[in-house]
Amino acid sequence: MSRDQHPISRKDIAEPALKVLYRLHKAGFDAYLVGGCVRDLLLGIQPKDFDVATSARPEQVQKLFRNCRLVGRRFRLAHIMFGREVIEVATFRGHHDDDNDDATKHAKRDAQGMLVRDNVYGSIEEDAQRRDFTVNALYYNIADFAIYDFANGMRDIEAGVLRMIGDAENRYREDPVRMLRAIRFATKLSMRMDDSVAKPIAEHASLLQNIPPARLFEECLKLFTAGKALANFELLSEYHLFQQLFPMLKSYLQAPDEAPYQMLRQTFADTDSRINQGLSITPAYLFAALLWWPLQARMEQLMAESGLPPVDAMNIAAADVFGRQVQTVAIPKRFTIPAREIWQLQQRFERAKGKRVQSLLGHPRFRAAYDFLLLRTATATPLERKQLNPQAQFWTEQQQQAPATESHKPGKKRGRRGGRRRRGGNAKRGKDDSSAS
C-alpha cells in the first residue's frame, strides 16, 4: 500500500523510532515499523510503543547503537535506549526446521509444544507468517513510506475481526500467552474474535500454567491497568483464563450475585473509571481487592483452628495468600507490601480512637485503605453493610473535619538528618516506611 493510500505520516512516529529506522536504513539494512504501532496508527490510536523489525542481526544492531543492549533468551532482541523510552528492535524471524543443522538457527520446544527458544532468523515474508494475528502483521517501510500487508490485516481491521495467522491451536501451544493477547486485543480494538481464535481458548486455558509467573504478572498489568479491566475480566472469566491467573478466586466466579464477585467486578469498573479520568492507580490496591476474600477465608480458618486473634491471623493469612498467588502471577514485593498495609488498615479503622485517628489520617496508605473501605461497603451483603456504613461515614467525616494541611501529614518522623547520632555512629537507620505504590 503506497504512501498515498494510507494515513500514516512520519510526524505521527516518535522521534527515537525514526532515528532507529533511518540509521538501520543508511547502514544498508531493511527497517520497518511493525505490529501494534502500525495497527494503532491506522486506527487513529496513538501508540504507546514503537517496535522495529529489521534484516540486521542483533549483534549488528548493537554495533550501530552505543545506547543498545541485547535482551531475551527465548528470542534475542535489541533494546535501544533513549532516556526512559525504549525502541525494541527484532530481527526478521524465520520458519522452524527441526531437521536443519544450521548452528545459527536455534529453536527449541518443550513437551507441550511451547517454544522455549526461538532464535530462527529469516525474511520479512517469513517474519509476517510467524506473527500472531493478521492485524499485527503490518509493516511500515522507512525506505518508501509504504505499508506491506502479508496476511490481509487491512481487510480484518476494516471488518473488525481478530484472526490468527496459521492454526490457532498450534499457535496457542507455541505460546499460551497468545490467548491473553487475543482477549486484550479484542477489547482494546473493539474487535470480534474469529471463531477459529475463540473456540480453542477454553480447552487450552490450562497451558498458562507453563508460563513463568513473572511474565503473567506483566500480562496482568496490560489487561487490568489500561482502561479495559472490566471487559477483560468478563471475557477472561468466560474463557476460563482468569481462573488460571487467580486460582483462589475460582469458586467466587460461580456466584455472580454474591459479595465476592461483586467486589471483583466493582474493582475493575473503578479502575477503568480512574484511568479514563486521567487519575493514577496502583496495582497494590488492585491486588488487595482481588485477594481480599481468599484472605478472609484463610483468616477464619486460622482463628477457628488455632484460636489466633484477628491481627495475628491476618498477618499469617496475608503471607499464605500471597505465597500461593505468586506461584501463578509473581506479584513483586513493591506491591504486596502496600497491599498488606491496606488490609491491616481495615482492622485499625475499626479500633482507632483519639490520637490514633489523626495518626491514621497521616498514614501513607490511608487514602487507598479508605477507598478500599468504601469498596467493601458498596459490595457487602446487607448485614455487613450495616456494620461497615458507620465506619465509612466516620472516616469520611474525619477527613472533612481535618485541616487540609494536617490530613496528609506523615506520622511521627523516625529520624532526621543532623539529629543526635546513635551510639556507635555506624548503626543502621530504620527502614523508610514509604514503600512504593
Tab-separated table of C-alpha atoms in Angstrom:
chain	number	residue	atom	x	y	z
A	1	MET	CA	0.000	0.000	0.000
A	2	SER	CA	1.752	3.134	-1.228
A	3	ARG	CA	2.054	6.342	0.806
A	4	ASP	CA	-0.919	7.992	-0.895
A	5	GLN	CA	-3.166	5.049	0.048
A	6	HIS	CA	-2.724	5.135	3.842
A	7	PRO	CA	-2.905	7.820	6.563
A	8	ILE	CA	0.378	7.210	8.417
A	9	SER	CA	2.707	10.204	8.461
A	10	ARG	CA	6.232	10.439	9.860
A	11	LYS	CA	5.030	13.213	12.174
A	12	ASP	CA	2.923	10.548	13.951
A	13	ILE	CA	6.004	8.443	14.670
A	14	ALA	CA	8.119	9.057	17.773
A	15	GLU	CA	11.452	10.705	17.006
A	16	PRO	CA	13.541	7.923	18.626
A	17	ALA	CA	11.828	5.338	16.415
A	18	LEU	CA	12.571	7.416	13.308
A	19	LYS	CA	16.235	7.699	14.340
A	20	VAL	CA	16.490	3.921	14.652
A	21	LEU	CA	14.769	3.323	11.324
A	22	TYR	CA	16.925	5.809	9.444
A	23	ARG	CA	20.219	4.588	10.906
A	24	LEU	CA	19.422	0.960	10.050
A	25	HIS	CA	18.368	2.001	6.546
A	26	LYS	CA	21.515	4.073	5.961
A	27	ALA	CA	23.624	1.114	7.121
A	28	GLY	CA	22.126	-0.989	4.326
A	29	PHE	CA	19.577	-2.975	6.320
A	30	ASP	CA	15.841	-3.283	5.772
A	31	ALA	CA	13.984	-1.436	8.536
A	32	TYR	CA	10.253	-1.367	9.236
A	33	LEU	CA	7.866	-0.259	11.929
A	34	VAL	CA	5.870	-3.358	12.705
A	35	GLY	CA	2.934	-4.738	14.629
A	36	GLY	CA	0.786	-2.881	17.109
A	37	CYS	CA	2.153	0.588	16.405
A	38	VAL	CA	1.244	0.333	12.698
A	39	ARG	CA	-2.148	-1.151	13.542
A	40	ASP	CA	-2.893	1.598	16.074
A	41	LEU	CA	-1.809	4.404	13.751
A	42	LEU	CA	-4.161	3.058	11.083
A	43	LEU	CA	-6.981	3.029	13.658
A	44	GLY	CA	-6.243	6.582	14.764
A	45	ILE	CA	-4.825	5.472	18.135
A	46	GLN	CA	-1.553	6.962	19.392
A	47	PRO	CA	0.787	4.016	20.054
A	48	LYS	CA	2.471	3.670	23.439
A	49	ASP	CA	5.416	1.812	21.946
A	50	PHE	CA	7.127	1.659	18.568
A	51	ASP	CA	8.665	-1.665	17.540
A	52	VAL	CA	11.093	-2.143	14.666
A	53	ALA	CA	11.753	-5.217	12.527
A	54	THR	CA	14.954	-5.446	10.531
A	55	SER	CA	17.168	-7.696	8.437
A	56	ALA	CA	20.092	-6.835	10.762
A	57	ARG	CA	21.121	-9.465	13.299
A	58	PRO	CA	21.065	-8.423	16.985
A	59	GLU	CA	24.862	-8.115	17.111
A	60	GLN	CA	24.831	-5.907	14.004
A	61	VAL	CA	22.206	-3.656	15.584
A	62	GLN	CA	24.333	-3.375	18.705
A	63	LYS	CA	27.317	-2.185	16.661
A	64	LEU	CA	25.240	0.654	15.189
A	65	PHE	CA	23.932	1.982	18.513
A	66	ARG	CA	26.008	2.714	21.584
A	67	ASN	CA	22.772	3.010	23.589
A	68	CYS	CA	21.794	-0.587	22.770
A	69	ARG	CA	21.612	-3.679	24.938
A	70	LEU	CA	20.667	-7.196	23.897
A	71	VAL	CA	17.982	-8.959	25.912
A	72	GLY	CA	15.986	-12.158	25.836
A	73	ARG	CA	16.847	-15.812	25.774
A	74	ARG	CA	13.696	-17.151	24.151
A	75	PHE	CA	14.098	-14.635	21.335
A	76	ARG	CA	17.074	-12.297	21.130
A	77	LEU	CA	16.069	-8.631	20.928
A	78	ALA	CA	17.874	-5.311	20.809
A	79	HIS	CA	16.658	-2.583	23.154
A	80	ILE	CA	17.792	0.884	22.113
A	81	MET	CA	17.531	3.332	24.984
A	82	PHE	CA	16.531	6.992	24.594
A	83	GLY	CA	16.295	8.148	28.192
A	84	ARG	CA	13.292	6.305	29.612
A	85	GLU	CA	11.979	5.414	26.147
A	86	VAL	CA	12.944	2.061	24.660
A	87	ILE	CA	12.735	1.143	20.986
A	88	GLU	CA	12.614	-2.624	20.598
A	89	VAL	CA	14.342	-3.976	17.503
A	90	ALA	CA	13.802	-7.561	16.359
A	91	THR	CA	15.480	-9.430	13.539
A	92	PHE	CA	13.089	-10.976	10.986
A	93	ARG	CA	12.094	-14.406	12.254
A	94	GLY	CA	12.099	-17.474	10.048
A	95	HIS	CA	10.286	-20.808	9.955
A	96	HIS	CA	11.360	-23.647	12.209
A	97	ASP	CA	13.084	-26.615	10.662
A	98	ASP	CA	13.807	-29.308	13.214
A	99	ASP	CA	15.986	-31.180	10.704
A	100	ASN	CA	18.150	-28.150	9.926
A	101	ASP	CA	21.704	-28.490	11.177
A	102	ASP	CA	22.459	-24.787	10.720
A	103	ALA	CA	24.009	-23.724	14.025
A	104	THR	CA	22.737	-20.180	13.534
A	105	LYS	CA	19.127	-21.330	13.722
A	106	HIS	CA	18.193	-22.059	17.302
A	107	ALA	CA	14.642	-23.187	18.103
A	108	LYS	CA	13.514	-25.447	20.912
A	109	ARG	CA	10.104	-26.671	22.099
A	110	ASP	CA	9.062	-28.247	25.375
A	111	ALA	CA	6.885	-31.353	25.789
A	112	GLN	CA	3.680	-29.302	25.366
A	113	GLY	CA	4.875	-27.783	22.086
A	114	MET	CA	5.679	-24.374	23.610
A	115	LEU	CA	8.620	-22.525	22.116
A	116	VAL	CA	11.247	-22.051	24.810
A	117	ARG	CA	13.900	-20.788	22.400
A	118	ASP	CA	13.167	-19.109	19.087
A	119	ASN	CA	16.295	-17.582	17.568
A	120	VAL	CA	15.484	-18.544	13.990
A	121	TYR	CA	16.067	-15.708	11.517
A	122	GLY	CA	14.530	-15.341	8.074
A	123	SER	CA	12.917	-12.975	5.556
A	124	ILE	CA	10.217	-10.368	6.088
A	125	GLU	CA	7.675	-12.701	4.446
A	126	GLU	CA	8.568	-15.455	6.928
A	127	ASP	CA	8.504	-12.947	9.781
A	128	ALA	CA	4.945	-11.955	8.887
A	129	GLN	CA	3.819	-15.571	8.972
A	130	ARG	CA	5.386	-16.012	12.415
A	131	ARG	CA	3.337	-13.179	13.945
A	132	ASP	CA	0.220	-13.973	15.932
A	133	PHE	CA	-2.700	-12.001	14.480
A	134	THR	CA	-3.251	-10.681	10.973
A	135	VAL	CA	-3.711	-7.109	12.264
A	136	ASN	CA	-0.207	-7.307	13.762
A	137	ALA	CA	1.459	-8.397	10.502
A	138	LEU	CA	1.581	-4.902	9.005
A	139	TYR	CA	4.943	-3.273	8.160
A	140	TYR	CA	5.696	0.405	7.523
A	141	ASN	CA	8.812	0.739	5.351
A	142	ILE	CA	11.014	3.755	6.047
A	143	ALA	CA	12.559	3.406	2.577
A	144	ASP	CA	9.403	4.208	0.597
A	145	PHE	CA	6.836	5.021	3.347
A	146	ALA	CA	4.606	2.188	2.095
A	147	ILE	CA	2.709	-0.334	4.218
A	148	TYR	CA	3.276	-4.015	3.469
A	149	ASP	CA	0.380	-6.318	4.361
A	150	PHE	CA	1.314	-10.003	4.174
A	151	ALA	CA	-1.711	-11.539	5.927
A	152	ASN	CA	-4.744	-9.461	4.902
A	153	GLY	CA	-4.511	-7.455	8.108
A	154	MET	CA	-6.051	-4.383	6.495
A	155	ARG	CA	-9.096	-6.409	5.496
A	156	ASP	CA	-9.560	-7.613	9.082
A	157	ILE	CA	-9.090	-4.118	10.517
A	158	GLU	CA	-11.849	-2.843	8.249
A	159	ALA	CA	-14.092	-5.803	9.145
A	160	GLY	CA	-13.353	-5.522	12.877
A	161	VAL	CA	-12.293	-9.170	13.119
A	162	LEU	CA	-9.381	-10.590	15.105
A	163	ARG	CA	-7.957	-13.509	13.161
A	164	MET	CA	-4.967	-15.727	13.886
A	165	ILE	CA	-2.193	-16.363	11.368
A	166	GLY	CA	-1.963	-20.137	10.959
A	167	ASP	CA	-3.698	-22.770	13.064
A	168	ALA	CA	-4.831	-21.196	16.349
A	169	GLU	CA	-4.421	-24.370	18.410
A	170	ASN	CA	-0.795	-24.775	17.343
A	171	ARG	CA	-0.103	-21.089	17.898
A	172	TYR	CA	-1.550	-21.309	21.432
A	173	ARG	CA	0.637	-24.317	22.162
A	174	GLU	CA	3.693	-22.434	20.881
A	175	ASP	CA	2.944	-19.543	23.227
A	176	PRO	CA	-0.105	-19.785	25.527
A	177	VAL	CA	0.121	-16.054	26.303
A	178	ARG	CA	-1.431	-15.528	22.861
A	179	MET	CA	-4.766	-16.456	24.443
A	180	LEU	CA	-4.441	-13.482	26.805
A	181	ARG	CA	-3.391	-11.277	23.909
A	182	ALA	CA	-6.484	-12.352	21.943
A	183	ILE	CA	-8.709	-11.175	24.791
A	184	ARG	CA	-6.779	-7.925	25.241
A	185	PHE	CA	-6.804	-7.006	21.549
A	186	ALA	CA	-10.498	-7.875	21.203
A	187	THR	CA	-11.438	-5.430	23.972
A	188	LYS	CA	-8.839	-2.754	23.207
A	189	LEU	CA	-9.666	-2.604	19.500
A	190	SER	CA	-13.397	-3.378	19.844
A	191	MET	CA	-12.935	-6.352	17.535
A	192	ARG	CA	-14.769	-9.636	17.367
A	193	MET	CA	-12.643	-12.737	17.811
A	194	ASP	CA	-12.987	-15.029	14.812
A	195	ASP	CA	-14.400	-18.441	15.768
A	196	SER	CA	-11.071	-20.050	14.919
A	197	VAL	CA	-9.460	-17.772	17.519
A	198	ALA	CA	-12.111	-18.033	20.232
A	199	LYS	CA	-13.170	-21.691	20.242
A	200	PRO	CA	-9.848	-23.334	21.228
A	201	ILE	CA	-9.172	-20.971	24.153
A	202	ALA	CA	-11.157	-22.648	26.942
A	203	GLU	CA	-9.752	-26.073	26.009
A	204	HIS	CA	-6.159	-24.797	26.109
A	205	ALA	CA	-6.504	-22.388	29.046
A	206	SER	CA	-4.553	-24.688	31.374
A	207	LEU	CA	-1.451	-24.197	29.197
A	208	LEU	CA	-0.973	-20.887	31.038
A	209	GLN	CA	0.352	-22.971	33.919
A	210	ASN	CA	3.517	-23.457	31.851
A	211	ILE	CA	4.206	-19.700	31.626
A	212	PRO	CA	6.668	-18.123	34.100
A	213	PRO	CA	4.750	-16.225	36.826
A	214	ALA	CA	6.808	-13.083	36.193
A	215	ARG	CA	5.614	-12.976	32.589
A	216	LEU	CA	1.994	-13.444	33.666
A	217	PHE	CA	2.347	-10.523	36.076
A	218	GLU	CA	3.334	-8.275	33.162
A	219	GLU	CA	0.366	-9.546	31.175
A	220	CYS	CA	-1.962	-8.807	34.112
A	221	LEU	CA	-0.782	-5.209	34.168
A	222	LYS	CA	-1.584	-4.892	30.459
A	223	LEU	CA	-5.011	-6.463	30.963
A	224	PHE	CA	-6.115	-4.597	34.073
A	225	THR	CA	-4.399	-1.196	34.051
A	226	ALA	CA	-5.159	0.127	30.572
A	227	GLY	CA	-8.807	1.151	30.868
A	228	LYS	CA	-10.402	-2.141	29.761
A	229	ALA	CA	-10.140	-4.089	33.019
A	230	LEU	CA	-13.847	-4.927	33.392
A	231	ALA	CA	-14.281	-6.043	29.785
A	232	ASN	CA	-11.127	-8.154	30.051
A	233	PHE	CA	-12.264	-9.681	33.354
A	234	GLU	CA	-15.580	-10.741	31.843
A	235	LEU	CA	-14.014	-12.280	28.729
A	236	LEU	CA	-11.179	-13.920	30.660
A	237	SER	CA	-13.729	-15.494	33.007
A	238	GLU	CA	-15.901	-16.664	30.118
A	239	TYR	CA	-12.960	-18.463	28.503
A	240	HIS	CA	-11.603	-19.860	31.828
A	241	LEU	CA	-8.398	-17.834	31.659
A	242	PHE	CA	-8.997	-15.663	34.728
A	243	GLN	CA	-9.302	-18.859	36.778
A	244	GLN	CA	-5.801	-19.847	35.637
A	245	LEU	CA	-4.350	-16.487	36.645
A	246	PHE	CA	-6.091	-16.379	40.033
A	247	PRO	CA	-6.877	-19.986	41.084
A	248	MET	CA	-8.025	-18.932	44.584
A	249	LEU	CA	-10.887	-16.958	43.012
A	250	LYS	CA	-12.414	-19.856	41.052
A	251	SER	CA	-15.256	-20.569	43.478
A	252	TYR	CA	-16.263	-16.889	43.711
A	253	LEU	CA	-16.802	-16.670	39.949
A	254	GLN	CA	-19.584	-19.245	40.209
A	255	ALA	CA	-21.787	-16.935	42.292
A	256	PRO	CA	-22.084	-13.607	40.419
A	257	ASP	CA	-24.817	-12.280	42.730
A	258	GLU	CA	-22.769	-12.630	45.897
A	259	ALA	CA	-20.458	-10.103	47.543
A	260	PRO	CA	-17.058	-11.544	46.473
A	261	TYR	CA	-17.929	-11.492	42.783
A	262	GLN	CA	-19.492	-8.041	43.101
A	263	MET	CA	-16.278	-6.760	44.688
A	264	LEU	CA	-14.198	-8.153	41.816
A	265	ARG	CA	-16.452	-6.566	39.233
A	266	GLN	CA	-16.604	-3.209	41.017
A	267	THR	CA	-12.827	-3.163	41.478
A	268	PHE	CA	-12.293	-3.423	37.747
A	269	ALA	CA	-15.036	-0.878	36.992
A	270	ASP	CA	-13.493	1.613	39.436
A	271	THR	CA	-10.032	1.052	37.959
A	272	ASP	CA	-11.323	1.782	34.451
A	273	SER	CA	-13.111	4.896	35.692
A	274	ARG	CA	-9.965	6.309	37.289
A	275	ILE	CA	-7.864	5.643	34.189
A	276	ASN	CA	-10.450	7.216	31.906
A	277	GLN	CA	-10.474	10.301	34.156
A	278	GLY	CA	-6.688	10.544	33.936
A	279	LEU	CA	-6.251	9.617	37.602
A	280	SER	CA	-3.461	7.431	38.919
A	281	ILE	CA	-3.900	3.825	40.011
A	282	THR	CA	-1.697	1.397	41.874
A	283	PRO	CA	-1.534	-2.371	41.290
A	284	ALA	CA	-1.193	-2.730	45.078
A	285	TYR	CA	-4.809	-1.626	45.537
A	286	LEU	CA	-5.937	-3.863	42.688
A	287	PHE	CA	-4.340	-6.992	44.168
A	288	ALA	CA	-5.524	-6.094	47.678
A	289	ALA	CA	-9.099	-6.027	46.373
A	290	LEU	CA	-8.771	-9.186	44.245
A	291	LEU	CA	-7.387	-11.284	47.090
A	292	TRP	CA	-9.495	-9.882	49.951
A	293	TRP	CA	-11.949	-12.766	50.075
A	294	PRO	CA	-9.306	-15.536	49.994
A	295	LEU	CA	-7.633	-13.596	52.820
A	296	GLN	CA	-10.868	-13.589	54.823
A	297	ALA	CA	-11.363	-17.325	54.283
A	298	ARG	CA	-7.824	-18.112	55.439
A	299	MET	CA	-8.166	-15.805	58.481
A	300	GLU	CA	-11.374	-17.513	59.582
A	301	GLN	CA	-9.701	-20.899	59.203
A	302	LEU	CA	-6.703	-19.840	61.310
A	303	MET	CA	-8.857	-18.304	64.056
A	304	ALA	CA	-11.086	-21.409	64.192
A	305	GLU	CA	-8.239	-23.922	64.210
A	306	SER	CA	-5.632	-22.100	66.308
A	307	GLY	CA	-7.586	-19.518	68.262
A	308	LEU	CA	-5.405	-16.723	66.909
A	309	PRO	CA	-6.503	-13.115	67.460
A	310	PRO	CA	-7.573	-11.256	64.281
A	311	VAL	CA	-4.348	-9.232	63.933
A	312	ASP	CA	-2.095	-12.294	64.060
A	313	ALA	CA	-4.478	-14.280	61.876
A	314	MET	CA	-4.406	-11.555	59.230
A	315	ASN	CA	-0.606	-11.376	59.153
A	316	ILE	CA	-0.271	-15.132	58.721
A	317	ALA	CA	-3.152	-15.312	56.239
A	318	ALA	CA	-1.665	-12.487	54.150
A	319	ALA	CA	1.638	-14.333	53.865
A	320	ASP	CA	-0.181	-17.552	52.936
A	321	VAL	CA	-2.425	-15.924	50.326
A	322	PHE	CA	0.378	-14.058	48.567
A	323	GLY	CA	2.597	-17.130	48.860
A	324	ARG	CA	0.042	-19.123	46.875
A	325	GLN	CA	-0.740	-16.352	44.392
A	326	VAL	CA	2.867	-15.675	43.361
A	327	GLN	CA	3.118	-19.267	42.151
A	328	THR	CA	0.939	-18.279	39.186
A	329	VAL	CA	1.292	-14.470	38.981
A	330	ALA	CA	4.536	-13.206	40.508
A	331	ILE	CA	3.377	-10.006	42.235
A	332	PRO	CA	6.519	-8.101	43.312
A	333	LYS	CA	7.080	-7.066	46.914
A	334	ARG	CA	6.775	-3.420	45.924
A	335	PHE	CA	3.059	-4.204	45.511
A	336	THR	CA	2.458	-6.987	48.054
A	337	ILE	CA	3.812	-4.896	50.951
A	338	PRO	CA	1.471	-1.900	50.399
A	339	ALA	CA	-1.396	-4.305	49.672
A	340	ARG	CA	-0.864	-5.891	53.088
A	341	GLU	CA	-0.834	-2.407	54.641
A	342	ILE	CA	-4.190	-1.679	53.006
A	343	TRP	CA	-5.554	-4.863	54.585
A	344	GLN	CA	-4.065	-4.105	58.007
A	345	LEU	CA	-5.578	-0.634	57.991
A	346	GLN	CA	-9.062	-2.156	57.691
A	347	GLN	CA	-8.588	-3.580	61.195
A	348	ARG	CA	-7.051	-0.386	62.505
A	349	PHE	CA	-10.003	1.629	61.188
A	350	GLU	CA	-12.283	-0.447	63.446
A	351	ARG	CA	-10.246	0.184	66.610
A	352	ALA	CA	-8.999	3.750	66.130
A	353	LYS	CA	-9.869	6.330	68.789
A	354	GLY	CA	-8.468	9.672	69.933
A	355	LYS	CA	-4.945	10.411	68.763
A	356	ARG	CA	-4.835	7.223	66.722
A	357	VAL	CA	-7.427	8.713	64.377
A	358	GLN	CA	-5.100	11.590	63.467
A	359	SER	CA	-2.199	9.177	63.136
A	360	LEU	CA	-4.125	7.049	60.629
A	361	LEU	CA	-5.181	10.095	58.624
A	362	GLY	CA	-1.479	10.731	58.012
A	363	HIS	CA	-0.638	7.134	57.094
A	364	PRO	CA	0.873	6.886	53.569
A	365	ARG	CA	-1.685	4.179	52.694
A	366	PHE	CA	-4.659	5.935	54.261
A	367	ARG	CA	-6.291	7.085	51.034
A	368	ALA	CA	-6.002	3.678	49.346
A	369	ALA	CA	-7.264	1.943	52.508
A	370	TYR	CA	-10.161	4.402	52.819
A	371	ASP	CA	-11.145	3.823	49.166
A	372	PHE	CA	-10.990	0.097	49.857
A	373	LEU	CA	-13.273	0.521	52.871
A	374	LEU	CA	-15.777	2.291	50.593
A	375	LEU	CA	-15.469	-0.558	48.077
A	376	ARG	CA	-16.130	-3.129	50.800
A	377	THR	CA	-19.168	-1.165	51.956
A	378	ALA	CA	-20.602	-0.787	48.450
A	379	THR	CA	-20.301	-4.504	47.619
A	380	ALA	CA	-21.115	-6.017	51.039
A	381	THR	CA	-24.134	-8.091	51.966
A	382	PRO	CA	-26.967	-6.100	53.655
A	383	LEU	CA	-25.863	-7.318	57.104
A	384	GLU	CA	-22.185	-6.480	56.542
A	385	ARG	CA	-23.106	-3.115	55.018
A	386	LYS	CA	-24.973	-2.258	58.197
A	387	GLN	CA	-21.710	-2.807	60.101
A	388	LEU	CA	-19.433	-1.063	57.590
A	389	ASN	CA	-21.564	2.021	56.898
A	390	PRO	CA	-20.823	3.696	60.256
A	391	GLN	CA	-17.085	3.148	59.736
A	392	ALA	CA	-17.167	4.594	56.228
A	393	GLN	CA	-19.190	7.572	57.439
A	394	PHE	CA	-16.844	8.165	60.386
A	395	TRP	CA	-13.687	8.239	58.243
A	396	THR	CA	-15.390	10.424	55.650
A	397	GLU	CA	-16.263	12.949	58.351
A	398	GLN	CA	-12.787	12.818	59.856
A	399	GLN	CA	-11.267	13.842	56.528
A	400	GLN	CA	-13.757	16.683	56.160
A	401	GLN	CA	-13.001	17.966	59.643
A	402	ALA	CA	-9.216	17.668	59.450
A	403	PRO	CA	-7.413	20.752	58.050
A	404	ALA	CA	-6.070	20.140	54.561
A	405	THR	CA	-2.543	20.718	55.792
A	406	GLU	CA	-2.952	18.143	58.537
A	407	SER	CA	-4.861	15.385	56.768
A	408	HIS	CA	-1.966	14.382	54.580
A	409	LYS	CA	0.856	14.970	57.028
A	410	PRO	CA	3.048	11.951	57.587
A	411	GLY	CA	3.092	10.412	61.025
A	412	LYS	CA	5.799	10.935	63.592
A	413	LYS	CA	9.200	11.145	61.951
A	414	ARG	CA	11.564	8.311	62.655
A	415	GLY	CA	14.634	10.436	62.447
A	416	ARG	CA	16.136	13.392	60.688
A	417	ARG	CA	19.464	14.378	59.312
A	418	GLY	CA	21.583	16.415	61.652
A	419	GLY	CA	19.894	14.982	64.755
A	420	ARG	CA	21.712	13.336	67.641
A	421	ARG	CA	23.662	10.318	66.445
A	422	ARG	CA	23.032	6.918	67.910
A	423	ARG	CA	25.681	5.214	69.971
A	424	GLY	CA	28.098	3.535	67.574
A	425	GLY	CA	27.795	6.068	64.770
A	426	ASN	CA	27.510	3.428	62.036
A	427	ALA	CA	24.322	1.915	63.399
A	428	LYS	CA	21.766	1.138	60.686
A	429	ARG	CA	19.000	3.621	60.128
A	430	GLY	CA	15.405	2.452	60.360
A	431	LYS	CA	13.805	1.473	57.084
A	432	ASP	CA	11.828	4.132	55.278
A	433	ASP	CA	8.152	3.148	55.565
A	434	SER	CA	7.156	4.876	52.327
A	435	SER	CA	7.061	1.713	50.198
A	436	ALA	CA	6.396	2.099	46.504
A	437	SER	CA	2.853	2.095	45.311
